[in-house]
CSV table of C-alpha atoms in Angstrom, one decimal:
chain,number,residue,atom,x,y,z
A,1,MET,CA,18.8,-19.5,10.3
A,2,ASN,CA,19.9,-16.3,8.6
A,3,PHE,CA,18.1,-13.2,9.8
A,4,GLU,CA,19.9,-10.9,7.3
A,5,LEU,CA,19.0,-9.9,3.8
A,6,GLU,CA,21.3,-11.2,1.1
A,7,LEU,CA,24.1,-8.7,0.2
A,8,GLU,CA,22.6,-7.7,-3.1
A,9,HIS,CA,19.3,-7.0,-1.4
A,10,ARG,CA,20.9,-5.0,1.4
A,11,MET,CA,22.6,-2.9,-1.2
A,12,ILE,CA,19.3,-2.1,-2.9
A,13,ARG,CA,17.7,-1.3,0.4
A,14,ASP,CA,20.5,1.0,1.3
A,15,LEU,CA,20.3,2.7,-2.1
A,16,VAL,CA,16.6,3.3,-1.6
A,17,ALA,CA,17.3,4.6,1.9
A,18,ARG,CA,19.8,7.2,0.4
A,19,PHE,CA,17.2,8.2,-2.2
A,20,VAL,CA,14.7,8.7,0.6
A,21,LYS,CA,17.2,10.8,2.6
A,22,ASP,CA,18.5,12.9,-0.3
A,23,GLU,CA,15.3,13.3,-2.4
A,24,LEU,CA,12.1,12.6,-0.4
A,25,ILE,CA,12.6,13.8,3.1
A,26,PRO,CA,13.7,17.3,1.9
A,27,LEU,CA,10.3,17.7,0.2
A,28,GLU,CA,8.3,17.0,3.3
A,29,ALA,CA,8.2,20.5,4.5
A,30,ALA,CA,6.8,21.9,1.2
A,31,VAL,CA,4.3,19.0,0.9
A,32,MET,CA,3.0,19.6,4.5
A,33,ALA,CA,2.9,23.4,4.1
A,34,ARG,CA,0.8,23.2,1.0
A,35,GLU,CA,-1.7,20.8,2.7
A,36,ALA,CA,-1.8,23.1,5.7
A,37,ASP,CA,-2.6,26.0,3.4
A,38,GLY,CA,-5.6,24.1,2.0
A,39,GLN,CA,-4.1,22.6,-1.1
A,40,CYS,CA,-4.0,18.9,-1.8
A,41,PHE,CA,-1.5,16.7,0.0
A,42,GLY,CA,0.7,15.6,-2.8
A,43,LEU,CA,3.6,16.4,-5.1
A,44,LEU,CA,3.7,19.1,-7.8
A,45,ALA,CA,4.2,18.0,-11.3
A,46,ASP,CA,7.8,19.2,-11.5
A,47,GLU,CA,8.6,17.5,-8.1
A,48,ARG,CA,7.2,14.2,-9.3
A,49,ALA,CA,9.0,14.5,-12.6
A,50,HIS,CA,12.3,15.1,-10.8
A,51,LEU,CA,11.8,12.1,-8.5
A,52,ASP,CA,10.8,9.9,-11.4
A,53,GLU,CA,13.9,10.8,-13.3
A,54,ARG,CA,16.2,10.5,-10.3
A,55,SER,CA,14.8,7.1,-9.3
A,56,ARG,CA,15.0,5.8,-12.8
A,57,GLN,CA,18.7,6.9,-13.0
A,58,LEU,CA,19.4,5.0,-9.8
A,59,GLY,CA,17.8,1.8,-11.3
A,60,LEU,CA,14.9,1.9,-8.8
A,61,TRP,CA,12.0,1.3,-11.2
A,62,GLY,CA,10.4,-2.0,-11.6
A,63,LEU,CA,12.2,-3.6,-8.6
A,64,ASP,CA,9.8,-6.5,-8.4
A,65,ALA,CA,8.7,-6.5,-12.0
A,66,PRO,CA,9.5,-9.6,-14.1
A,67,LEU,CA,12.8,-9.6,-15.9
A,68,ALA,CA,11.0,-10.1,-19.2
A,69,ALA,CA,9.2,-6.7,-18.6
A,70,GLY,CA,12.5,-4.9,-17.8
A,71,GLY,CA,12.3,-5.3,-14.0
A,72,SER,CA,14.7,-6.7,-11.4
A,73,ASP,CA,12.3,-9.4,-10.2
A,74,LEU,CA,13.1,-8.9,-6.5
A,75,PRO,CA,11.6,-11.4,-4.1
A,76,ALA,CA,9.1,-10.4,-1.4
A,77,VAL,CA,11.7,-10.3,1.4
A,78,ALA,CA,13.8,-7.8,-0.6
A,79,MET,CA,10.8,-5.6,-1.1
A,80,VAL,CA,10.2,-5.5,2.6
A,81,GLY,CA,13.6,-3.8,3.0
A,82,VAL,CA,12.8,-1.4,0.1
A,83,ASN,CA,9.4,-0.5,1.7
A,84,GLU,CA,10.9,-0.1,5.1
A,85,ALA,CA,13.1,2.7,3.7
A,86,ILE,CA,10.2,4.2,1.8
A,87,GLY,CA,8.1,4.2,5.0
A,88,THR,CA,10.4,6.5,6.8
A,89,THR,CA,9.1,9.5,4.9
A,90,VAL,CA,5.6,11.1,4.5
A,91,THR,CA,6.5,12.5,1.0
A,92,PRO,CA,3.8,10.6,-1.1
A,93,TYR,CA,6.0,8.8,-3.6
A,94,ILE,CA,6.1,5.1,-4.4
A,95,LEU,CA,8.7,3.7,-6.7
A,96,PRO,CA,7.0,2.8,-10.0
A,97,PRO,CA,5.1,0.6,-10.6
A,98,ASP,CA,2.8,0.1,-7.6
A,99,SER,CA,3.5,-3.5,-6.7
A,100,PRO,CA,0.1,-5.0,-5.8
A,101,ASN,CA,-1.5,-4.3,-9.2
A,102,LEU,CA,1.7,-5.5,-10.9
A,103,ARG,CA,1.4,-8.7,-8.9
A,104,MET,CA,-2.1,-9.3,-10.0
A,105,LEU,CA,-1.2,-8.8,-13.6
A,106,CYS,CA,1.7,-11.2,-13.3
A,107,ASP,CA,-0.6,-13.8,-11.8
A,108,ALA,CA,-3.5,-13.5,-14.2
A,109,ALA,CA,-2.6,-11.7,-17.5
A,110,ASP,CA,-2.4,-13.6,-20.7
A,111,ALA,CA,0.2,-12.9,-23.4
A,112,ALA,CA,-1.8,-10.2,-25.1
A,113,GLN,CA,-2.6,-8.5,-21.7
A,114,ARG,CA,1.0,-8.6,-20.7
A,115,ALA,CA,2.0,-6.7,-23.9
A,116,ARG,CA,-0.9,-4.2,-23.6
A,117,TYR,CA,-1.0,-3.6,-19.9
A,118,LEU,CA,1.8,-5.4,-17.9
A,119,ASP,CA,4.8,-4.3,-19.9
A,120,PRO,CA,3.9,-0.5,-20.0
A,121,TYR,CA,2.9,-0.6,-16.3
A,122,ALA,CA,6.2,-2.3,-15.4
A,123,ARG,CA,8.1,0.5,-17.2
A,124,GLY,CA,6.1,3.1,-15.3
A,125,ALA,CA,4.4,4.4,-18.5
A,126,THR,CA,0.9,3.9,-17.1
A,127,ARG,CA,-0.9,4.1,-13.7
A,128,ALA,CA,-3.5,1.7,-12.4
A,129,ALA,CA,-6.2,1.5,-9.8
A,130,MET,CA,-8.0,-1.5,-8.1
A,131,ALA,CA,-11.8,-1.5,-7.5
A,132,ILE,CA,-13.0,-4.1,-5.0
A,133,SER,CA,-15.0,-2.4,-2.2
A,134,GLU,CA,-18.6,-1.4,-2.7
A,135,PRO,CA,-21.0,0.7,-0.5
A,136,GLY,CA,-22.5,-2.6,0.8
A,137,ALA,CA,-19.4,-4.8,0.6
A,138,GLY,CA,-16.1,-3.7,2.1
A,139,SER,CA,-14.2,-6.5,3.9
A,140,ASP,CA,-16.5,-9.3,2.7
A,141,PRO,CA,-15.8,-9.8,-1.1
A,142,GLY,CA,-18.6,-12.4,-1.0
A,143,ALA,CA,-21.1,-9.6,-0.7
A,144,LEU,CA,-20.2,-7.9,-3.9
A,145,SER,CA,-23.1,-6.9,-6.1
A,146,THR,CA,-21.3,-5.5,-9.2
A,147,THR,CA,-22.1,-7.8,-12.1
A,148,ALA,CA,-20.5,-8.6,-15.4
A,149,VAL,CA,-22.8,-10.2,-18.0
A,150,ARG,CA,-21.7,-11.6,-21.4
A,151,ASP,CA,-23.0,-10.0,-24.6
A,152,SER,CA,-22.1,-10.5,-28.2
A,153,ASP,CA,-19.2,-8.1,-28.0
A,154,GLY,CA,-17.7,-9.0,-24.7
A,155,TRP,CA,-19.0,-8.0,-21.2
A,156,VAL,CA,-21.3,-5.4,-19.7
A,157,LEU,CA,-20.5,-4.3,-16.2
A,158,ASN,CA,-23.0,-2.7,-13.8
A,159,GLY,CA,-22.4,-1.6,-10.2
A,160,ARG,CA,-20.8,0.8,-7.9
A,161,LYS,CA,-17.3,0.8,-6.3
A,162,ILE,CA,-16.1,3.0,-3.4
A,163,TRP,CA,-12.9,3.8,-1.5
A,164,ILE,CA,-10.8,3.5,-4.7
A,165,SER,CA,-7.4,5.0,-4.5
A,166,HIS,CA,-5.8,6.7,-7.5
A,167,ALA,CA,-8.9,6.3,-9.7
A,168,ALA,CA,-8.7,9.8,-11.1
A,169,GLU,CA,-5.2,9.4,-12.5
A,170,ALA,CA,-5.3,5.8,-13.4
A,171,ASP,CA,-5.1,4.8,-17.1
A,172,TRP,CA,-7.0,1.6,-16.3
A,173,THR,CA,-8.7,0.0,-13.3
A,174,ILE,CA,-9.0,-3.6,-12.3
A,175,VAL,CA,-12.7,-4.1,-11.5
A,176,MET,CA,-13.9,-7.1,-9.5
A,177,ALA,CA,-17.4,-8.3,-10.5
A,178,LEU,CA,-19.6,-11.3,-10.2
A,179,THR,CA,-20.0,-13.4,-13.4
A,180,ASP,CA,-22.0,-16.1,-11.7
A,181,ARG,CA,-23.9,-15.0,-8.6
A,182,SER,CA,-24.8,-18.6,-7.7
A,183,LYS,CA,-21.2,-19.6,-7.2
A,184,GLY,CA,-20.2,-16.5,-5.2
A,185,LYS,CA,-16.6,-15.4,-4.7
A,186,ARG,CA,-15.2,-18.9,-5.3
A,187,GLY,CA,-16.0,-19.7,-8.9
A,188,GLY,CA,-18.3,-16.8,-9.6
A,189,MET,CA,-16.0,-13.8,-9.2
A,190,SER,CA,-14.0,-12.4,-12.1
A,191,ALA,CA,-11.5,-9.6,-12.7
A,192,PHE,CA,-11.7,-7.1,-15.6
A,193,ILE,CA,-9.5,-4.4,-16.9
A,194,VAL,CA,-11.5,-1.2,-17.6
A,195,GLU,CA,-9.7,1.6,-19.4
A,196,ARG,CA,-10.3,5.2,-18.2
A,197,ASP,CA,-12.3,6.6,-21.1
A,198,THR,CA,-14.6,3.6,-21.5
A,199,PRO,CA,-18.3,4.7,-21.8
A,200,GLY,CA,-20.2,3.9,-18.7
A,201,PHE,CA,-17.2,4.1,-16.4
A,202,VAL,CA,-17.8,7.2,-14.3
A,203,ILE,CA,-15.8,8.6,-11.5
A,204,GLU,CA,-18.7,10.0,-9.5
A,205,ARG,CA,-16.9,11.8,-6.7
A,206,ARG,CA,-13.7,12.3,-4.8
A,207,ILE,CA,-13.9,11.5,-1.1
A,208,PRO,CA,-11.5,13.4,1.2
A,209,MET,CA,-9.9,11.2,3.8
A,210,ILE,CA,-7.8,12.0,6.9
A,211,GLY,CA,-4.2,12.9,6.3
A,212,GLY,CA,-5.0,15.0,3.2
A,213,LEU,CA,-5.5,11.8,1.2
A,214,SER,CA,-8.4,11.0,-1.2
A,215,THR,CA,-10.3,8.0,-2.5
A,216,TYR,CA,-13.0,7.8,-5.1
A,217,GLU,CA,-16.5,6.4,-5.8
A,218,ILE,CA,-17.0,4.8,-9.2
A,219,VAL,CA,-20.2,4.0,-11.1
A,220,LEU,CA,-20.3,1.3,-13.8
A,221,GLU,CA,-23.5,1.8,-15.9
A,222,ASP,CA,-23.8,-0.5,-18.8
A,223,CYS,CA,-20.1,-0.3,-19.1
A,224,ARG,CA,-19.2,-2.4,-22.2
A,225,ILE,CA,-15.7,-3.9,-22.6
A,226,PRO,CA,-14.2,-6.3,-25.0
A,227,GLY,CA,-13.9,-10.0,-24.1
A,228,ALA,CA,-10.1,-9.6,-24.2
A,229,GLN,CA,-10.3,-7.5,-21.0
A,230,LEU,CA,-11.3,-10.3,-18.8
A,231,LEU,CA,-8.2,-10.7,-16.6
A,232,GLY,CA,-7.5,-14.4,-16.1
A,233,ARG,CA,-10.2,-17.0,-16.4
A,234,GLU,CA,-13.9,-16.4,-15.9
A,235,GLY,CA,-14.8,-17.1,-12.3
A,236,ALA,CA,-11.2,-17.3,-11.2
A,237,GLY,CA,-10.7,-13.8,-10.0
A,238,PHE,CA,-10.7,-14.4,-6.2
A,239,ALA,CA,-7.3,-16.0,-5.9
A,240,PRO,CA,-5.3,-13.4,-7.8
A,241,MET,CA,-7.2,-10.7,-5.9
A,242,GLN,CA,-6.2,-12.2,-2.6
A,243,SER,CA,-2.6,-12.4,-3.8
A,244,ARG,CA,-2.7,-8.8,-4.7
A,245,LEU,CA,-4.1,-7.9,-1.2
A,246,ALA,CA,-1.5,-10.0,0.5
A,247,ASN,CA,1.2,-8.0,-1.4
A,248,ARG,CA,-0.2,-4.7,-0.2
A,249,ARG,CA,-0.5,-5.9,3.4
A,250,LEU,CA,3.2,-6.8,3.4
A,251,GLU,CA,3.9,-3.4,2.0
A,252,MET,CA,1.9,-1.8,4.7
A,253,ALA,CA,3.7,-3.7,7.4
A,254,ALA,CA,7.1,-2.6,6.0
A,255,TRP,CA,5.9,1.0,5.8
A,256,CYS,CA,4.8,0.8,9.4
A,257,ILE,CA,8.2,-0.4,10.4
A,258,GLY,CA,9.8,2.6,8.6
A,259,ARG,CA,7.3,5.0,10.1
A,260,ALA,CA,7.8,3.7,13.6
A,261,GLU,CA,11.6,3.9,13.3
A,262,ARG,CA,11.4,7.5,12.1
A,263,ALA,CA,9.0,8.3,15.0
A,264,VAL,CA,11.4,6.8,17.6
A,265,ALA,CA,14.3,8.8,16.1
A,266,LEU,CA,12.3,12.0,16.4
A,267,LEU,CA,11.3,11.1,20.0
A,268,CYS,CA,14.9,10.4,21.0
A,269,ASP,CA,16.3,13.5,19.4
A,270,HIS,CA,13.7,15.7,21.3
A,271,ALA,CA,14.1,13.8,24.6
A,272,LYS,CA,17.8,14.3,24.7
A,273,GLN,CA,17.4,18.1,24.2
A,274,ARG,CA,14.3,18.9,26.1
A,275,THR,CA,14.4,19.6,29.9
A,276,THR,CA,11.4,19.8,32.1
A,277,PHE,CA,11.5,20.7,35.8
A,278,GLY,CA,15.2,20.5,35.6
A,279,VAL,CA,15.4,17.0,34.3
A,280,PRO,CA,16.0,15.9,30.6
A,281,LEU,CA,13.1,14.0,29.1
A,282,ALA,CA,15.5,11.3,28.3
A,283,GLU,CA,15.8,10.5,32.0
A,284,ARG,CA,12.1,10.2,32.6
A,285,GLN,CA,11.0,6.6,33.1
A,286,ALA,CA,7.9,7.0,31.0
A,287,VAL,CA,9.9,8.2,28.0
A,288,GLN,CA,12.5,5.4,28.5
A,289,TRP,CA,9.8,2.8,28.6
A,290,TRP,CA,8.2,4.2,25.5
A,291,VAL,CA,11.5,3.9,23.7
A,292,ALA,CA,12.2,0.4,25.0
A,293,ASP,CA,8.7,-0.8,24.0
A,294,ALA,CA,9.0,0.8,20.6
A,295,LEU,CA,12.3,-0.8,19.8
A,296,THR,CA,11.1,-4.2,21.0
A,297,GLN,CA,7.9,-4.0,19.0
A,298,ILE,CA,9.7,-2.8,15.8
A,299,HIS,CA,12.1,-5.7,16.1
A,300,ALA,CA,9.3,-8.2,16.6
A,301,CYS,CA,7.4,-6.7,13.7
A,302,ARG,CA,10.4,-6.8,11.4
A,303,LEU,CA,10.9,-10.5,12.1
A,304,MET,CA,7.2,-11.3,11.6
A,305,THR,CA,7.1,-9.4,8.3
A,306,TYR,CA,10.2,-11.0,6.9
A,307,GLU,CA,9.0,-14.5,7.9
A,308,ALA,CA,5.7,-13.9,6.2
A,309,ALA,CA,7.4,-12.6,3.1
A,310,ALA,CA,9.8,-15.6,3.1
A,311,ARG,CA,6.7,-17.9,3.1
A,312,VAL,CA,5.4,-16.0,0.0
A,313,ASP,CA,8.7,-16.4,-1.8
A,314,VAL,CA,8.7,-20.2,-1.4
A,315,GLY,CA,5.1,-20.6,-2.3
A,316,GLN,CA,3.8,-21.5,1.2
A,317,ASP,CA,0.4,-20.5,2.5
A,318,ALA,CA,1.0,-17.2,4.3
A,319,ARG,CA,-2.5,-16.0,4.8
A,320,THR,CA,-2.6,-16.3,8.6
A,321,GLN,CA,0.9,-14.9,9.0
A,322,ILE,CA,0.1,-11.9,6.8
A,323,SER,CA,-3.1,-11.2,8.8
A,324,MET,CA,-1.0,-11.4,12.0
A,325,VAL,CA,1.5,-8.9,10.5
A,326,LYS,CA,-1.3,-6.6,9.3
A,327,VAL,CA,-2.7,-6.3,12.8
A,328,PHE,CA,0.6,-6.1,14.7
A,329,ALA,CA,2.3,-3.6,12.4
A,330,THR,CA,-0.5,-1.1,12.1
A,331,GLU,CA,-1.3,-1.1,15.8
A,332,MET,CA,2.4,-1.0,16.6
A,333,ALA,CA,3.0,2.0,14.4
A,334,SER,CA,-0.1,3.8,15.8
A,335,THR,CA,1.2,3.4,19.3
A,336,VAL,CA,4.8,4.3,18.7
A,337,ILE,CA,3.8,7.4,16.7
A,338,ASP,CA,1.4,8.5,19.4
A,339,HIS,CA,4.1,8.2,22.1
A,340,ALA,CA,6.4,10.3,19.9
A,341,MET,CA,3.7,12.9,19.5
A,342,GLN,CA,3.2,12.9,23.3
A,343,THR,CA,6.9,13.3,24.0
A,344,LEU,CA,7.1,16.3,21.6
A,345,GLY,CA,4.1,17.9,23.2
A,346,ALA,CA,2.5,20.7,21.2
A,347,MET,CA,5.2,20.5,18.5
A,348,GLY,CA,4.2,17.0,17.8
A,349,MET,CA,0.7,18.1,16.9
A,350,THR,CA,1.8,20.7,14.3
A,351,LYS,CA,1.8,20.3,10.6
A,352,GLU,CA,5.4,21.5,10.6
A,353,MET,CA,6.4,18.0,11.8
A,354,PRO,CA,5.7,14.7,10.0
A,355,LEU,CA,4.3,12.9,13.0
A,356,GLN,CA,0.7,14.1,12.5
A,357,GLN,CA,0.8,12.8,8.9
A,358,MET,CA,2.2,9.5,10.1
A,359,ALA,CA,-0.5,9.2,12.7
A,360,SER,CA,-3.2,9.7,10.1
A,361,GLU,CA,-1.8,7.3,7.7
A,362,ALA,CA,-1.2,4.6,10.4
A,363,ARG,CA,-4.9,5.1,11.3
A,364,LEU,CA,-6.0,4.6,7.7
A,365,MET,CA,-3.9,1.4,7.5
A,366,ARG,CA,-5.9,-0.1,10.3
A,367,ILE,CA,-8.9,0.0,7.9
A,368,PHE,CA,-7.4,-0.3,4.4
A,369,GLU,CA,-6.9,-3.8,3.0
A,370,GLY,CA,-9.1,-5.2,5.6
A,371,PRO,CA,-9.8,-3.8,9.1
A,372,THR,CA,-8.0,-5.1,12.2
A,373,GLU,CA,-11.0,-7.0,13.5
A,374,VAL,CA,-11.4,-9.0,10.3
A,375,HIS,CA,-7.7,-10.0,10.3
A,376,ARG,CA,-8.0,-11.0,14.0
A,377,TRP,CA,-11.0,-13.2,13.0
A,378,VAL,CA,-8.9,-14.7,10.2
A,379,VAL,CA,-6.1,-15.6,12.7
A,380,ALA,CA,-8.5,-17.1,15.2
A,381,ARG,CA,-10.4,-19.0,12.5
A,382,SER,CA,-7.2,-20.8,11.6
A,383,VAL,CA,-7.2,-22.7,14.9
A,384,LEU,CA,-10.9,-22.7,16.0
């Protein structure tokens, strides 16, 4: 059994790691300083433009996009390595395009939709959002109440969506809605592509989240769209949605590995330099055990994540494994980052260090894409 990435995939991972080291980590101080000063946590337009240009020059766009769309068509295991590297920085930049929405388009789009939506998205020419959660339906997609009803010109959507990332800047949003309430999520749920300026599609409010991040609430009020914007077959939206969520959960696990490795590095650097009561922190048993536990958990998490990704690549059912990874990775990262913050003391609490941002994002990841408790239930249900 080979536990290493193939040479080509290691080279891509290492290239991404150099991009992170040379381009993203140097921006952290400015990004955190602006957020501490009351501005949004994010990149300035010129910073993003530079990163886009540099990553494009390096051939890092569309890494898992189809070859026909100009991408590199990397498998899921290779993307774990890529996202581990991305996860080592808190600079908010993801190599275009965002993989989960790309994956859903690949799974469900017809030829016309590929030309209109997938190809420009794969090139990084457009941005997208995904609208699943509702005020009364978060982790249970079977409780969705947003509806899509046929009319002579296509579909009319009505409902409310919440906790939607990137909605304000998205050129289009994939909206999950019920087309047959009697069939529920399996047979009655469909996906639709709604363009930003469509009448009846309203971004009602921005919701500030911890870590300086934001989500949005969307209202669909008699939102009329052409029939051609049904993504996939009517009533068959649940499966590609689940594939999309699985993709994001693997991304999150890889990000958590990267975050945890960076946190351990910061912990060790400080522990070697800091002396308390005449003894270096590196010689304190508590600190040593934190380091040992962190390295063990990171190693275990990496193996779990690659195994789940390998199952995806060969078409095996990986739902249980991905739920295991989602729980383990997010809790592991939260613990490792917390121990790093504790080791650094007051400095670990400042907005001059990335640890506080890592901690906030790790906390969010224990909720986003399904909370920990739901994934534990999924794992237990597989054997009970």
